[in-house]
Amino acid sequence: SAVISQKPSRDICQRGTSLTIQCQVDSQVTMMFWYRQQPGQSLTLIATANQGSEATYESGFVIDKFPISRPNLTFSTLTVSNMSPEDSSIYLCSAEQGGNTIYFGEGSWLTVV
Amino acid sequence: ILNVEQSPQSLHVQEGDSTNFTCSFPSSNFYALHWYRWETAKSPEALFVMTLNGDEKKKGRISATLNTKEGYSYLYIKGSQPEDSATYLCAFSGGSNYKLTFGKGTLLTVNP
């Protein structure tokens, strides 16, 4: 099974600033995804991180707010831009490694003050 | 908009009790149903991926069933232990693009 590491695990951010979350997988994977969970809500897909091309965003999420990079088959970053308190969430990186199983990182807990 | 519902929202049981949760999902365009176990500050742990109507899967004291025609899945825990305390998530996949739509989860607390 894939082991996924995320950094930072937790942060408190000032509103108006941006933060980049890093995701490292211990093996090459084709598909990587970014999810978030706002308080009291379900885990929601932000975008699919495509290697070598622009990410594919879900309805309600835009590249200017959540720019994503995927420079290779083991690494991706998600930036949360111009943060507001509504961006306080858990952000999770995930990857598919065959057999339909999707693996997740431990999440990055962001609080915007 | 896909709707995945889980019930109950939370559950308190005593050690040794058996329990079960429900996940309902769209019965059309079904590809796979995933169950995860998520403890605070840890990665969601993949329990089962089920793709066929009538699938039954088992992992230790935990088992799951799938009915794609009516759009529901049950997760069973036999003889609950305090270490089973976690949030149990189900997620629906409508295609081979591996995009998941999650329910809000069932928070299980097992009291010793």
Short mmCIF file of C-alpha atoms in Angstrom, two decimals:
data_model
loop_
_atom_site.label_atom_id
_atom_site.label_comp_id
_atom_site.label_asym_id
_atom_site.label_seq_id
_atom_site.Cartn_x
_atom_site.Cartn_y
_atom_site.Cartn_z
CA SER A 1 0.00 0.00 0.00
CA ALA A 2 1.14 3.54 -0.68
CA VAL A 3 2.45 5.63 2.20
CA ILE A 4 1.58 9.30 1.81
CA SER A 5 3.27 12.06 3.80
CA GLN A 6 1.94 15.59 4.07
CA LYS A 7 3.56 18.77 5.35
CA PRO A 8 2.64 20.76 7.34
CA SER A 9 0.49 18.59 9.55
CA ARG A 10 -0.99 21.62 11.23
CA ASP A 11 -0.77 25.39 10.91
CA ILE A 12 -2.42 28.58 12.04
CA CYS A 13 -2.51 31.18 9.28
CA GLN A 14 -3.35 34.83 9.07
CA ARG A 15 -6.20 35.80 6.78
CA GLY A 16 -5.04 37.08 3.42
CA THR A 17 -1.93 34.92 3.37
CA SER A 18 -1.26 31.80 1.32
CA LEU A 19 0.02 28.40 2.39
CA THR A 20 1.43 25.55 0.36
CA ILE A 21 0.85 21.96 1.43
CA GLN A 22 3.24 19.29 0.20
CA CYS A 23 2.36 15.69 -0.50
CA GLN A 24 4.95 12.95 -1.01
CA VAL A 25 4.10 9.36 -1.98
CA ASP A 26 6.58 6.55 -1.35
CA SER A 27 6.05 5.06 -4.81
CA GLN A 28 5.08 6.24 -8.27
CA VAL A 29 1.35 6.65 -8.72
CA THR A 30 -0.73 7.68 -11.69
CA MET A 31 -3.58 9.45 -9.95
CA MET A 32 -3.25 11.99 -7.13
CA PHE A 33 -6.08 14.00 -5.62
CA TRP A 34 -6.68 16.77 -3.12
CA TYR A 35 -9.65 16.76 -0.75
CA ARG A 36 -10.77 19.03 2.04
CA GLN A 37 -13.08 18.61 4.99
CA GLN A 38 -14.62 21.73 6.43
CA PRO A 39 -15.98 21.50 9.98
CA GLY A 40 -19.13 19.38 10.09
CA GLN A 41 -18.96 18.58 6.40
CA SER A 42 -17.97 15.56 4.35
CA LEU A 43 -14.65 15.09 2.63
CA THR A 44 -14.93 16.93 -0.69
CA LEU A 45 -12.76 16.56 -3.78
CA ILE A 46 -10.99 19.76 -4.75
CA ALA A 47 -9.10 18.58 -7.82
CA THR A 48 -7.21 15.83 -9.58
CA ALA A 49 -3.48 16.60 -9.77
CA ASN A 50 -2.30 15.67 -13.24
CA GLN A 51 1.37 14.96 -13.84
CA GLY A 52 2.78 17.28 -16.45
CA SER A 53 -0.42 19.23 -17.05
CA GLU A 54 -2.88 21.51 -15.31
CA ALA A 55 -4.99 20.09 -12.51
CA THR A 56 -8.64 19.23 -13.12
CA TYR A 57 -10.86 21.13 -10.68
CA GLU A 58 -14.26 20.14 -9.36
CA SER A 59 -17.24 22.43 -9.44
CA GLY A 60 -16.83 25.22 -6.93
CA PHE A 61 -13.04 25.15 -6.90
CA VAL A 62 -10.79 27.33 -9.08
CA ILE A 63 -7.12 27.39 -9.93
CA ASP A 64 -6.58 30.94 -8.69
CA LYS A 65 -7.70 29.95 -5.20
CA PHE A 66 -6.18 26.45 -5.11
CA PRO A 67 -3.19 26.24 -7.46
CA ILE A 68 -1.81 22.71 -7.68
CA SER A 69 1.50 21.40 -8.94
CA ARG A 70 2.43 17.83 -9.88
CA PRO A 71 6.00 17.84 -11.15
CA ASN A 72 6.44 14.04 -11.07
CA LEU A 73 4.70 10.78 -10.20
CA THR A 74 5.41 10.93 -6.45
CA PHE A 75 4.92 14.57 -5.44
CA SER A 76 2.23 17.24 -5.48
CA THR A 77 1.53 20.57 -3.80
CA LEU A 78 -1.69 22.41 -3.05
CA THR A 79 -1.64 26.11 -2.29
CA VAL A 80 -4.52 27.74 -0.46
CA SER A 81 -4.39 31.36 -1.60
CA ASN A 82 -5.60 34.55 0.07
CA MET A 83 -6.99 32.60 2.98
CA SER A 84 -10.14 33.47 4.86
CA PRO A 85 -11.64 31.81 7.95
CA GLU A 86 -13.87 29.73 5.61
CA ASP A 87 -10.69 27.98 4.42
CA SER A 88 -10.15 26.51 7.89
CA SER A 89 -10.28 22.82 7.05
CA ILE A 90 -8.43 19.57 6.95
CA TYR A 91 -6.74 19.19 3.56
CA LEU A 92 -5.91 15.63 2.47
CA CYS A 93 -3.78 14.33 -0.32
CA SER A 94 -4.67 10.96 -1.82
CA ALA A 95 -3.38 8.58 -4.46
CA GLU A 96 -4.59 5.55 -6.36
CA GLN A 97 -2.17 2.63 -6.54
CA GLY A 98 -4.00 -0.10 -8.37
CA GLY A 99 -6.87 -2.35 -7.30
CA ASN A 100 -9.27 0.59 -6.95
CA THR A 101 -7.93 1.43 -3.47
CA ILE A 102 -7.38 5.12 -2.77
CA TYR A 103 -4.83 5.91 -0.07
CA PHE A 104 -4.75 9.07 1.99
CA GLY A 105 -2.22 11.15 3.84
CA GLU A 106 -2.71 12.16 7.46
CA GLY A 107 -4.06 15.54 6.47
CA SER A 108 -3.02 19.13 7.00
CA TRP A 109 -5.15 20.91 9.61
CA LEU A 110 -5.35 24.59 8.78
CA THR A 111 -6.87 27.26 10.97
CA VAL A 112 -7.24 30.75 9.52
CA VAL A 113 -7.47 33.59 12.01
CA ILE B 1 -25.05 16.47 -7.27
CA LEU B 2 -24.31 13.01 -5.88
CA ASN B 3 -25.71 12.30 -2.43
CA VAL B 4 -24.08 9.79 -0.10
CA GLU B 5 -25.82 9.42 3.25
CA GLN B 6 -24.57 7.63 6.33
CA SER B 7 -26.48 6.69 9.43
CA PRO B 8 -26.38 6.96 12.29
CA GLN B 9 -24.32 10.14 12.62
CA SER B 10 -22.84 8.84 15.87
CA LEU B 11 -23.06 5.74 17.98
CA HIS B 12 -22.01 4.84 21.52
CA VAL B 13 -21.72 1.14 22.34
CA GLN B 14 -20.27 -0.95 25.13
CA GLU B 15 -17.23 -3.15 24.64
CA GLY B 16 -18.35 -6.50 23.28
CA ASP B 17 -21.46 -5.16 21.55
CA SER B 18 -21.92 -5.77 17.85
CA THR B 19 -22.96 -2.84 15.72
CA ASN B 20 -23.69 -1.83 12.17
CA PHE B 21 -23.85 1.32 10.07
CA THR B 22 -25.59 2.15 6.83
CA CYS B 23 -24.38 3.94 3.71
CA SER B 24 -26.81 4.87 0.95
CA PHE B 25 -25.65 6.05 -2.46
CA PRO B 26 -26.94 6.59 -6.00
CA SER B 27 -27.86 3.29 -7.64
CA SER B 28 -27.11 4.61 -11.13
CA ASN B 29 -23.64 4.91 -12.68
CA PHE B 30 -22.16 2.81 -9.91
CA TYR B 31 -18.49 1.82 -10.11
CA ALA B 32 -17.29 1.13 -6.55
CA LEU B 33 -18.12 1.66 -2.89
CA HIS B 34 -15.31 2.32 -0.42
CA TRP B 35 -15.28 2.08 3.37
CA TYR B 36 -12.67 3.87 5.46
CA ARG B 37 -11.84 4.02 9.14
CA TRP B 38 -10.53 7.42 10.26
CA GLU B 39 -8.98 8.14 13.62
CA THR B 40 -8.14 11.72 14.54
CA ALA B 41 -4.69 12.85 13.36
CA LYS B 42 -4.21 9.68 11.33
CA SER B 43 -4.71 8.80 7.68
CA PRO B 44 -8.09 7.41 6.71
CA GLU B 45 -7.51 3.65 6.58
CA ALA B 46 -8.99 1.80 3.62
CA LEU B 47 -11.15 -1.07 4.89
CA PHE B 48 -12.97 -2.34 1.81
CA VAL B 49 -13.52 -1.59 -1.85
CA MET B 50 -16.60 -3.29 -3.26
CA THR B 51 -17.66 -3.31 -6.87
CA LEU B 52 -20.19 -6.11 -7.44
CA ASN B 53 -23.79 -6.30 -6.32
CA GLY B 54 -24.01 -8.82 -3.50
CA ASP B 55 -20.34 -8.42 -2.55
CA GLU B 56 -19.54 -9.36 1.02
CA LYS B 57 -16.10 -8.63 2.43
CA LYS B 58 -14.55 -9.37 5.80
CA LYS B 59 -11.46 -8.14 7.65
CA GLY B 60 -11.16 -9.58 11.14
CA ARG B 61 -14.23 -8.54 13.12
CA ILE B 62 -15.37 -6.07 10.47
CA SER B 63 -17.47 -7.02 7.47
CA ALA B 64 -19.42 -5.20 4.79
CA THR B 65 -22.16 -5.96 2.30
CA LEU B 66 -23.18 -4.22 -0.90
CA ASN B 67 -26.50 -3.82 -2.72
CA THR B 68 -25.99 -1.74 -5.85
CA LYS B 69 -29.54 -2.19 -7.15
CA GLU B 70 -31.07 -0.42 -4.17
CA GLY B 71 -28.03 1.71 -3.40
CA TYR B 72 -26.92 0.73 0.08
CA SER B 73 -24.05 -0.87 1.96
CA TYR B 74 -23.82 -2.06 5.55
CA LEU B 75 -20.70 -2.17 7.70
CA TYR B 76 -20.76 -4.58 10.64
CA ILE B 77 -18.43 -4.72 13.62
CA LYS B 78 -18.66 -7.85 15.75
CA GLY B 79 -17.64 -7.66 19.41
CA SER B 80 -16.64 -3.97 19.41
CA GLN B 81 -13.43 -3.03 21.18
CA PRO B 82 -12.35 0.41 22.43
CA GLU B 83 -9.73 0.52 19.66
CA ASP B 84 -12.58 0.39 17.12
CA SER B 85 -13.53 3.91 18.17
CA ALA B 86 -13.19 6.06 15.06
CA THR B 87 -15.18 7.72 12.31
CA TYR B 88 -16.28 5.28 9.61
CA LEU B 89 -16.62 6.81 6.17
CA CYS B 90 -18.18 5.44 3.03
CA ALA B 91 -17.44 6.83 -0.41
CA PHE B 92 -19.10 6.29 -3.77
CA SER B 93 -17.25 6.16 -7.05
CA GLY B 94 -19.23 6.63 -10.25
CA GLY B 95 -16.46 5.79 -12.67
CA SER B 96 -12.93 4.56 -13.18
CA ASN B 97 -11.57 8.07 -12.66
CA TYR B 98 -11.25 7.20 -8.95
CA LYS B 99 -13.03 10.37 -7.81
CA LEU B 100 -14.79 9.71 -4.49
CA THR B 101 -17.96 11.25 -3.07
CA PHE B 102 -18.02 10.81 0.68
CA GLY B 103 -20.74 10.63 3.27
CA LYS B 104 -20.33 12.59 6.49
CA GLY B 105 -19.36 9.49 8.40
CA THR B 106 -20.50 7.61 11.49
CA LEU B 107 -18.60 8.39 14.69
CA LEU B 108 -18.30 5.22 16.76
CA THR B 109 -17.35 5.36 20.42
CA VAL B 110 -16.78 2.06 22.21
CA ASN B 111 -16.83 2.35 25.97
CA PRO B 112 -14.73 -0.13 27.97
#
